[in-house]
Coordinates of C-alpha atoms in Angstrom, one line a residue:
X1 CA 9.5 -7.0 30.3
X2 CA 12.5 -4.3 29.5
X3 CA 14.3 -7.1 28.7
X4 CA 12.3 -8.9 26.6
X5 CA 11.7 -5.4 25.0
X6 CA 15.3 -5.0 24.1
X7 CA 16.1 -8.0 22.7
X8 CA 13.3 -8.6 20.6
X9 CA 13.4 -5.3 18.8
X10 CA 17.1 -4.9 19.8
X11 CA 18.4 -8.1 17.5
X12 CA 15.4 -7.5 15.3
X13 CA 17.5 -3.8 14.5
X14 CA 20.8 -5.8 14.7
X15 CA 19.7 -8.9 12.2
X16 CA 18.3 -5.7 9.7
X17 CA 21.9 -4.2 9.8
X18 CA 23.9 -7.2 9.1
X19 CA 21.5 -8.0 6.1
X20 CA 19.8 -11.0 7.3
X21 CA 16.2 -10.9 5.1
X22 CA 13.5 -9.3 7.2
X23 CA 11.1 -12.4 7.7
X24 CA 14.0 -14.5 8.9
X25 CA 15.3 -11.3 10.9
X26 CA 11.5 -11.5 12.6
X27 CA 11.9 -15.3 13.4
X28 CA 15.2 -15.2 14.9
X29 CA 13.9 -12.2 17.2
X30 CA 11.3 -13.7 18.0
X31 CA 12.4 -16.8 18.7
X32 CA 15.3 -15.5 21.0
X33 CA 12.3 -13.9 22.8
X34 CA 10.8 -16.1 23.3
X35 CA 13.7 -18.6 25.2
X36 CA 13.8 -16.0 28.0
X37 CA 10.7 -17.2 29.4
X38 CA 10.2 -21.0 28.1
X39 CA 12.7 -24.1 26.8
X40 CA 14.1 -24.6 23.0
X41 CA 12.0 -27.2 22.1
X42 CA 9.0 -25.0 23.4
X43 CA 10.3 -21.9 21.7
X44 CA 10.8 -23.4 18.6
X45 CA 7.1 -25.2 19.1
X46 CA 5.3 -22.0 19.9
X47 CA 6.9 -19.9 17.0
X48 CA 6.2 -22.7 14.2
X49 CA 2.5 -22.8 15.2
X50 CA 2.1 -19.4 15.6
X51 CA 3.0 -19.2 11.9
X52 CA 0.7 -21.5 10.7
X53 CA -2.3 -20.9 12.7
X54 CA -1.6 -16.8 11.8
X55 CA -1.6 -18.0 8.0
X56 CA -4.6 -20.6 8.3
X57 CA -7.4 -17.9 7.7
X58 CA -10.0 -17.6 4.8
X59 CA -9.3 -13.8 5.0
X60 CA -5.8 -14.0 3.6
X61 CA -7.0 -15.8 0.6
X62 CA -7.6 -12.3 -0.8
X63 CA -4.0 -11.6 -1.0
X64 CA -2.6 -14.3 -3.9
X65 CA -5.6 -14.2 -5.8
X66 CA -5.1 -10.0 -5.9
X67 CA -1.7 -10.5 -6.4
X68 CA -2.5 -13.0 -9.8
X69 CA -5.4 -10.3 -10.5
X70 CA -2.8 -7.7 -10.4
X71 CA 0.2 -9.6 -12.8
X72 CA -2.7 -10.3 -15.2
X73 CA -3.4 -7.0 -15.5
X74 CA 0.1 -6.1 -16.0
X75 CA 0.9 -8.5 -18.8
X76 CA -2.1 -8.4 -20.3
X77 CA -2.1 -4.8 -22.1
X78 CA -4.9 -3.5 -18.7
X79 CA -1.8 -1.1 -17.8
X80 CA -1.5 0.7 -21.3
X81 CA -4.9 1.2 -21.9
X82 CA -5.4 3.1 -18.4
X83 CA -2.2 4.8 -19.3
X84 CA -4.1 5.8 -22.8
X85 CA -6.9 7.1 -20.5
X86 CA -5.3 9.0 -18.0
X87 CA -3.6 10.9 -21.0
X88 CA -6.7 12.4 -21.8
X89 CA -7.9 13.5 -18.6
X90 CA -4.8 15.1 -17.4
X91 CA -3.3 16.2 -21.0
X92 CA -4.1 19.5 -21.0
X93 CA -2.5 20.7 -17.3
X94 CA 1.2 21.9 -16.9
X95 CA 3.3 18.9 -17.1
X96 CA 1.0 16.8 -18.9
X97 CA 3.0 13.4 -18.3
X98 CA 3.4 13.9 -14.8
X99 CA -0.2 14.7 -14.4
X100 CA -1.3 11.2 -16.8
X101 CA 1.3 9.3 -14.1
X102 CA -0.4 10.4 -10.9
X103 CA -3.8 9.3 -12.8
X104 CA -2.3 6.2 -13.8
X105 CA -1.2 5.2 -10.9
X106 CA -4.5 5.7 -8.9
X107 CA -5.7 3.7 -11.6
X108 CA -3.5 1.1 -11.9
X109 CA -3.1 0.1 -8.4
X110 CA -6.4 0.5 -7.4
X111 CA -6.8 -2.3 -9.2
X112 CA -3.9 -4.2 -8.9
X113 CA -3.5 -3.5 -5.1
X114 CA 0.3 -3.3 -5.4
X115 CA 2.5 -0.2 -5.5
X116 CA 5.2 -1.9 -6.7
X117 CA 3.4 -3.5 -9.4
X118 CA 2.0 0.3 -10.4
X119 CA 5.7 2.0 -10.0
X120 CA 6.7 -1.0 -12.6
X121 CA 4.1 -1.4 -15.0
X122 CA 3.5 3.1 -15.4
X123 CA 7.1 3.8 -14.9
X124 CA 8.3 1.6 -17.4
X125 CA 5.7 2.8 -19.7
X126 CA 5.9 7.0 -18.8
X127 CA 9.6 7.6 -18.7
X128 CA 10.7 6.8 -22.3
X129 CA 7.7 9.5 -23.2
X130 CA 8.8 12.0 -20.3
X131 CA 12.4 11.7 -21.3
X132 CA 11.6 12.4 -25.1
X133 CA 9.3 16.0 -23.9
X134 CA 12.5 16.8 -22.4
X135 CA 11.7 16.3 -18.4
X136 CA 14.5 15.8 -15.9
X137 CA 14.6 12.0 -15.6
X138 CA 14.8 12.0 -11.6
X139 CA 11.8 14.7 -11.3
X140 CA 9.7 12.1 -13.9
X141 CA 11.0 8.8 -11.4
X142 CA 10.0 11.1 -8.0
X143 CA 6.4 11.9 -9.4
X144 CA 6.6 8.0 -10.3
X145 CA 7.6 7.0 -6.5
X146 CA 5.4 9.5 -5.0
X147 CA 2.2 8.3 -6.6
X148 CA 2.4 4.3 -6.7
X149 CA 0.9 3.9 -3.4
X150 CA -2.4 5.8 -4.0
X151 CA -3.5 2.3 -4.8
X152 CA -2.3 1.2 -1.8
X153 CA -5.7 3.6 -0.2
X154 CA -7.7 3.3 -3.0
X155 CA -9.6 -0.6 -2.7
X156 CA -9.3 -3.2 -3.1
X157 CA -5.9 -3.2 -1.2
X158 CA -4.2 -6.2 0.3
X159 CA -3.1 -4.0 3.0
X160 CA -6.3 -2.9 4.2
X161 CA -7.4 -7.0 4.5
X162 CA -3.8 -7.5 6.3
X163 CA -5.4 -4.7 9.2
X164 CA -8.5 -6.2 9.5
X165 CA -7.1 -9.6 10.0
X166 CA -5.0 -8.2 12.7
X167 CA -7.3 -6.2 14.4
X168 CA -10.1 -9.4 15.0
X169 CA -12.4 -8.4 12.2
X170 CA -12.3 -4.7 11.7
X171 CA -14.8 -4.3 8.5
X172 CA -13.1 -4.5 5.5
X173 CA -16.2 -2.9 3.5
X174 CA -15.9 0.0 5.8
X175 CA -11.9 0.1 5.6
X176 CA -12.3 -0.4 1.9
X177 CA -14.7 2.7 1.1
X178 CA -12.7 4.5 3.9
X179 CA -9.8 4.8 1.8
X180 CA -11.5 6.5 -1.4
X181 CA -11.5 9.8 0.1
X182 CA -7.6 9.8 1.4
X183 CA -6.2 8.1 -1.9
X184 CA -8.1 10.5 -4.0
X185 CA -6.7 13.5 -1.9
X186 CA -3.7 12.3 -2.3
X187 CA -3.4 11.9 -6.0
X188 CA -4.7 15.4 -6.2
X189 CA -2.4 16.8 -3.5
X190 CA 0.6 15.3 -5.6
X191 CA -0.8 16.8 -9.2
X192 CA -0.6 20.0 -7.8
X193 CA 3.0 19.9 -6.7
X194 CA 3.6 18.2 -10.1
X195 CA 2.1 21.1 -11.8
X196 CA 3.7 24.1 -10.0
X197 CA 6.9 22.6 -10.8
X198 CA 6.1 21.9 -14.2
X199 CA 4.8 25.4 -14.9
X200 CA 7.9 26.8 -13.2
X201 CA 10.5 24.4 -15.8
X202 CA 8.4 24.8 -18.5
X203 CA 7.7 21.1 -19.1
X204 CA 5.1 20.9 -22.5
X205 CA 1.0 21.1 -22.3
X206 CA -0.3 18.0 -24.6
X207 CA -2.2 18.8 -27.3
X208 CA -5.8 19.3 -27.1
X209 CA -6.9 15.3 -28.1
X210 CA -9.3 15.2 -31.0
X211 CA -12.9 13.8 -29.7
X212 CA -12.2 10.8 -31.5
X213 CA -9.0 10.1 -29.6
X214 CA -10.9 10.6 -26.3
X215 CA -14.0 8.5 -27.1
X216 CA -11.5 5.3 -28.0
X217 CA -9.3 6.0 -24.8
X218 CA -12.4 6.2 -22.8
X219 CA -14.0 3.1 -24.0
X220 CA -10.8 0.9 -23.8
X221 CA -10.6 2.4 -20.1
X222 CA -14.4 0.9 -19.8
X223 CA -13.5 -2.8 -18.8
X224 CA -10.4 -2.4 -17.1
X225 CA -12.3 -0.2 -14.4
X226 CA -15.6 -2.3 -14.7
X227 CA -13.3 -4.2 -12.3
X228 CA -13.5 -1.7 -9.6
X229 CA -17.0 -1.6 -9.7
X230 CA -17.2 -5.5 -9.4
X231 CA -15.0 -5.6 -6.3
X232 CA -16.3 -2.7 -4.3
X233 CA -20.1 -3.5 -6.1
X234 CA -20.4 -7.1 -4.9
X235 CA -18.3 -6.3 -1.2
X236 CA -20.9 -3.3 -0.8
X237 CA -23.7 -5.2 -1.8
X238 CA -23.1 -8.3 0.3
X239 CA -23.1 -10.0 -2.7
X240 CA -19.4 -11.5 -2.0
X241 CA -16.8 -11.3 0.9
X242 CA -13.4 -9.6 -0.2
X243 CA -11.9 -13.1 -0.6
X244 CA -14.4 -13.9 -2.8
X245 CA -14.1 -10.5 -4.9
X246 CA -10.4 -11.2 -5.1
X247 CA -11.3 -14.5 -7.1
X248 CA -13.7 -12.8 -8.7
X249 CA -11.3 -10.1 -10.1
X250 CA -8.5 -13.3 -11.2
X251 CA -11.2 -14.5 -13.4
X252 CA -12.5 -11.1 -14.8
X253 CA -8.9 -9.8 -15.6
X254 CA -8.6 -13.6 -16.6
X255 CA -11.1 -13.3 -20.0
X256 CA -10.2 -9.6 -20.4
X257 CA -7.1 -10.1 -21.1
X258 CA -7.4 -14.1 -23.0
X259 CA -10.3 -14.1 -24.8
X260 CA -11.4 -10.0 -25.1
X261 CA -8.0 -8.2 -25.1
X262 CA -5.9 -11.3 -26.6
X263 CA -2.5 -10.1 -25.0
X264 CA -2.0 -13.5 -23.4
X265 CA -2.2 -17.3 -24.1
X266 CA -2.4 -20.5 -22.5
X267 CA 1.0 -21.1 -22.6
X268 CA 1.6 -17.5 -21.0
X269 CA -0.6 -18.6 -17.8
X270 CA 2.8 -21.3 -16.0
X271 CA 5.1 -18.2 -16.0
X272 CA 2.7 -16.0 -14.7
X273 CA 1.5 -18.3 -12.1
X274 CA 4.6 -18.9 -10.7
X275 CA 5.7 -15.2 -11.0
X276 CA 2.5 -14.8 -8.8
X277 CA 3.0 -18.0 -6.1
X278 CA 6.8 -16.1 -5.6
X279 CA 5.2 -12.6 -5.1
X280 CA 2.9 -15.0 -2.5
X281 CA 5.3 -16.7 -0.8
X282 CA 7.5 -13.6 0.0
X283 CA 4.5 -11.6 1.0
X284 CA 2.9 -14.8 3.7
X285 CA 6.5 -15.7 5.1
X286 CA 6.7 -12.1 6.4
X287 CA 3.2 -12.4 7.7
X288 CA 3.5 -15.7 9.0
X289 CA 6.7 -14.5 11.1
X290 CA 5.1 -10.9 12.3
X291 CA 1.9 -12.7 13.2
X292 CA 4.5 -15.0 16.0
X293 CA 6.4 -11.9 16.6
X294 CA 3.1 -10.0 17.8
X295 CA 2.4 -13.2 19.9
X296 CA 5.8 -13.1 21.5
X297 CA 5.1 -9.0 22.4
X298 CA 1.5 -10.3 24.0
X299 CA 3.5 -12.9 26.2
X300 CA 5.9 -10.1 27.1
X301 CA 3.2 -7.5 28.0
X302 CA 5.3 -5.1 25.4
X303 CA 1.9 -3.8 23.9
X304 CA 0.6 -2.8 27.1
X305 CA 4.2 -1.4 28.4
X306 CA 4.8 0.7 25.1
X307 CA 0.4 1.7 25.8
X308 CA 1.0 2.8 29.0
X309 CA 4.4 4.8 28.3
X310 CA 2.9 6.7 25.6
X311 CA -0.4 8.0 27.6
X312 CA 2.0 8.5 30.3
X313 CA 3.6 11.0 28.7
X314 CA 0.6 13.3 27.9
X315 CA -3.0 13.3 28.1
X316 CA -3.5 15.6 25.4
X317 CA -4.5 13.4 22.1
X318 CA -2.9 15.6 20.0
X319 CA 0.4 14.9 20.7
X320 CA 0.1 11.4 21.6
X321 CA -0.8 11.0 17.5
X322 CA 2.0 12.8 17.0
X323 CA 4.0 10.9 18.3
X324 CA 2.3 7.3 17.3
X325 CA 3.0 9.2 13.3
X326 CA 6.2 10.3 13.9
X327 CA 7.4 6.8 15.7
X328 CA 5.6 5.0 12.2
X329 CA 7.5 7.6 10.0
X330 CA 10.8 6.7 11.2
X331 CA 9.9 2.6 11.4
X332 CA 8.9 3.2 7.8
X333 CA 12.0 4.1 6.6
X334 CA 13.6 0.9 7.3
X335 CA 10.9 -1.8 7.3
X336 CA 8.5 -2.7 4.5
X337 CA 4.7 -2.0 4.8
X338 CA 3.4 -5.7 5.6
X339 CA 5.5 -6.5 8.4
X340 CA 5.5 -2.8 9.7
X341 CA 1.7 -3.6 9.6
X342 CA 1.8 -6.9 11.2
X343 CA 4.1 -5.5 14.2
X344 CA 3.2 -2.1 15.6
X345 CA -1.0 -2.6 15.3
X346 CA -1.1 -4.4 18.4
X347 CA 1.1 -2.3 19.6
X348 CA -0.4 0.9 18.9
X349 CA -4.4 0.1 19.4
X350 CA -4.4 -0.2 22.6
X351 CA -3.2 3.1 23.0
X352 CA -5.5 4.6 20.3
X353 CA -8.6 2.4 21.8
X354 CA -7.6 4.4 25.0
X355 CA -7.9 7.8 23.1
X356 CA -11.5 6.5 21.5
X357 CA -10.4 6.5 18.3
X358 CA -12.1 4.5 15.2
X359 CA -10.2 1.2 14.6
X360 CA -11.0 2.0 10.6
X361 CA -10.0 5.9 11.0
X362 CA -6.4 4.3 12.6
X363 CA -6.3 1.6 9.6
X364 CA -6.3 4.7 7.1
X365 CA -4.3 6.4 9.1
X366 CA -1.6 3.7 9.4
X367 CA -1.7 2.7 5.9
X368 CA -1.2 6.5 4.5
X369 CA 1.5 6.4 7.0
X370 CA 3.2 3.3 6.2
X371 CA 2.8 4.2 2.4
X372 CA 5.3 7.2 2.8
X373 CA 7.5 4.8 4.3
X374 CA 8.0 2.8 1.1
X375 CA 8.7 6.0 -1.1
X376 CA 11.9 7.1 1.5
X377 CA 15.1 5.4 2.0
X378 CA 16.9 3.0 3.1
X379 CA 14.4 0.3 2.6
X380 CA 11.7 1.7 0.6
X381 CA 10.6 -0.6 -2.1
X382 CA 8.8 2.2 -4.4
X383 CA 11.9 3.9 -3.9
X384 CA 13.8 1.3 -5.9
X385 CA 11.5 0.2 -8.2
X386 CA 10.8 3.7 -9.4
X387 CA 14.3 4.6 -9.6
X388 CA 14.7 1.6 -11.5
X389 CA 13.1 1.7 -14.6
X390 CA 13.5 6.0 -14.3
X391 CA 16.9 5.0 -15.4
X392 CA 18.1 7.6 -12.5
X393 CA 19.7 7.2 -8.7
X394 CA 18.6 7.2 -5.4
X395 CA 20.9 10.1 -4.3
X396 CA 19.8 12.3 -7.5
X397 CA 15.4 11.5 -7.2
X398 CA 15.8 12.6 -3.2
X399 CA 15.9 16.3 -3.9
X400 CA 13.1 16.4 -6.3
X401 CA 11.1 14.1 -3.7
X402 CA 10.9 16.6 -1.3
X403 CA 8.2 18.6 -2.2
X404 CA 6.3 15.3 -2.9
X405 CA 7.4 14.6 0.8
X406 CA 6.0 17.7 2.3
X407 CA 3.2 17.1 0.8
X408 CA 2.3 13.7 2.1
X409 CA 3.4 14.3 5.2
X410 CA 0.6 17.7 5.5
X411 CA -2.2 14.6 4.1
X412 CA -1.2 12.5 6.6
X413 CA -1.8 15.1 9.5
X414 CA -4.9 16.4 7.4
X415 CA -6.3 12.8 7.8
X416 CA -5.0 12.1 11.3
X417 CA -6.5 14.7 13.1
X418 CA -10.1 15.3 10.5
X419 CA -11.6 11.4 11.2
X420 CA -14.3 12.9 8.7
X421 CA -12.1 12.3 5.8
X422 CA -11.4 8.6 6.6
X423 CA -15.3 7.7 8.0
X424 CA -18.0 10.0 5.9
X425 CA -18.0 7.4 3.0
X426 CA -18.7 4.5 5.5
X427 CA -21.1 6.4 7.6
X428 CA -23.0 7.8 4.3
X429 CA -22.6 4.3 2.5
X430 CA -22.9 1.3 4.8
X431 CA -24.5 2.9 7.7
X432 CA -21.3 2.6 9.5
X433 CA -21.0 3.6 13.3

């Protein structure tokens, strides 16, 4: 078992350094894992079918048809007219622009699932407009980074459906609604950072809007939403499954943005499409991998070993989440959220099934977790993408990040240890026990 231990996640670490892309750096672990106990031909046998009877479920249907949803929305004029909104709502705080991207961005990707997508589409719109009000270009690209993954709490989130699916059928209604309460906190926890800052570097108030102005922002901000209330509606209701609300949000974003909006044509619809079947592909290949990689750790007793270790160590729950949120911290810096996701559940619910914790309370608290992970170096994707179109570095948007950071970090204890935040919509909505 310590040997299977070390060179599964020992060449797993070793493949990462050398540069080798993380799905193939999962299949090669896990492959090499699996020849310490069974033939090549068998190896290679058990890993290929692992990979396609991990990817053959109904569930994960939800994730390309979110994933179209989402790059309709973003070339389809959706992301400007939430921008428009979010304007007026935070316009008149200290650091008005920073305030309309945290707003934005809960906006945006809660409806287009994707933090990446979010950091893109509201970056690339908010830092031309932050740069000409005079804002320090890496303080606009760290309020950018540090917000893109509300949407990644707030549903419908592609994340949340990857949990479920690994955890045998955790509710995704329940994880859905969970995450309202966390993302919202969030987003607010981040304003206020924002603002203090602001206030302190003088950074311009926005005009007050003229009623008119507010009245057209609010009703172009109508539809785009309605989506929202769709989704979470129809899951809530029973009406539809979250696969089934994830093709029902391709075809609303679909007409809003062909026939009612008019941003797109036909002849838009092929580059799209394959724009989305590549975000797809990436995005199953990791899971398809990490799905045979958690098999391999079941046939190695790793789970169990790493379950056992950590009770071992304490009895007190306190530190034993500690330490699950610190170990998920540091995997976060240097491996992206799926297959972060896809490896270290199995691992880690046995241990917090042994402290009686709530499989959907965990799911929150891994995702909020997970979601820091992308804003912080080396690997973090937001990190990238928001630095990106901020036209700034890495090395100069670390400093300003901090505060962001601290804050986070406080959210993610605040949600750890108060299962309140994560379960009272749940309990109060869907009867949930």
């Amino acid at each position: 078992m310590t040997t299977a231990i070390f060179l599964l996640f020992g060449s797993f670490a070793v493949l990462m350094a050398l540069g080798v892309p993380i799905a193939f750096a999962i299949g090669i672990a896990t492959t090499a894992t699996f020849l310490l106990f069974m033939g090549v031909d068998q190896s290679l046998f058990i890993v290929a079918q692992q990979m396609a009877s991990g990817l053959d479920s109904f569930t994960l249907l939800a994730i390309p048809f979110f994933i179209l949803a989402g790059n309709i929305m973003n070339r389809g004029g959706i992301a400007m007219r939430l921008i428009n909104f979010a304007k007026v709502l935070g316009g008149r705080l200290p650091g008005a622009l920073a305030h309309c991207n945290v707003i934005a961005n809960m906006m945006f990707g809660s409806i287009s699932g994707s933090a990446v997508a979010s950091a893109a589409a509201v970056g690339g719109v908010m830092a031309p407009l932050q740069k000409k009000e005079g804002y320090d270009p890496a303080f606009s690209a760290a309020v950018n980074i540090a917000s893109c993954p509300t949407g990644l709490l707030i549903p419908p989130s592609a994340t949340l459906i990857v949990y479920s699916l690994i955890t045998g059928g955790t509710s995704i209604a329940a994880l859905f609604v969970a995450g309202y309460l966390p993302g919202i906190l969030m987003g607010l926890g981040l304003m206020i950072v924002a603002g203090v800052i602001a206030k302190r570097r003088g950074y311009p108030v926005a005009p007050r809007p003229a009623l008119s102005e507010v009245m057209v922002a609010a009703r172009d901000a109508v539809l785009p939403l309605g989506l929202v209330v769709i989704v979470m509606g129809g899951i809530i209701s029973g009406v539809f499954t979250a696969t089934e609300a994830s093709a029902a949000a391709v075809l609303y974003t679909l007409v809003l943005a062909l026939v009612w909006y008019r941003e797109i044509t036909i002849k838009d619809l092929p580059a799209i499409l394959i724009e989305s079947a590549v975000t797809t592909s990436v995005v199953l290949l990791m899971i398809g991998a990490s799905i045979a990689m958690s098999r391999a750790m079941a046939f190695g007793g790793i789970p169990f070993a790493i379950s056992d270790f950590l009770l071992g160590l304490s009895d007190n729950p306190i530190a034993i989440l500690l330490a699950i949120n610190v170990a998920l911290l540091v995997v976060g810096t240097f491996m992206d959220m799926t297959p972060a996701l896809l490896i270290f559940t199995p691992i880690f619910m046995p241990v917090v099934k042994g402290l009686g914790m709530d499989p959907v309370h965990f799911g929150i608290v891994m995702t909020l977790n997970l979601c820091i992970g992308i804003c912080t170096p080396p690997v973090g994707s937001a990190l990238f993408v928001g630095c990106s179109v901020g036209g700034t570095s890495i090395a100069k948007v670390i400093r300003p990040l901090l505060p962001f950071y601290a804050v986070l970090f406080g959210l993610l204890m605040l949600v750890t240890y108060v299962p309140d935040i994560s379960l009272f919509l749940p309990r109060l909505l869907l009867g949930y026990q």
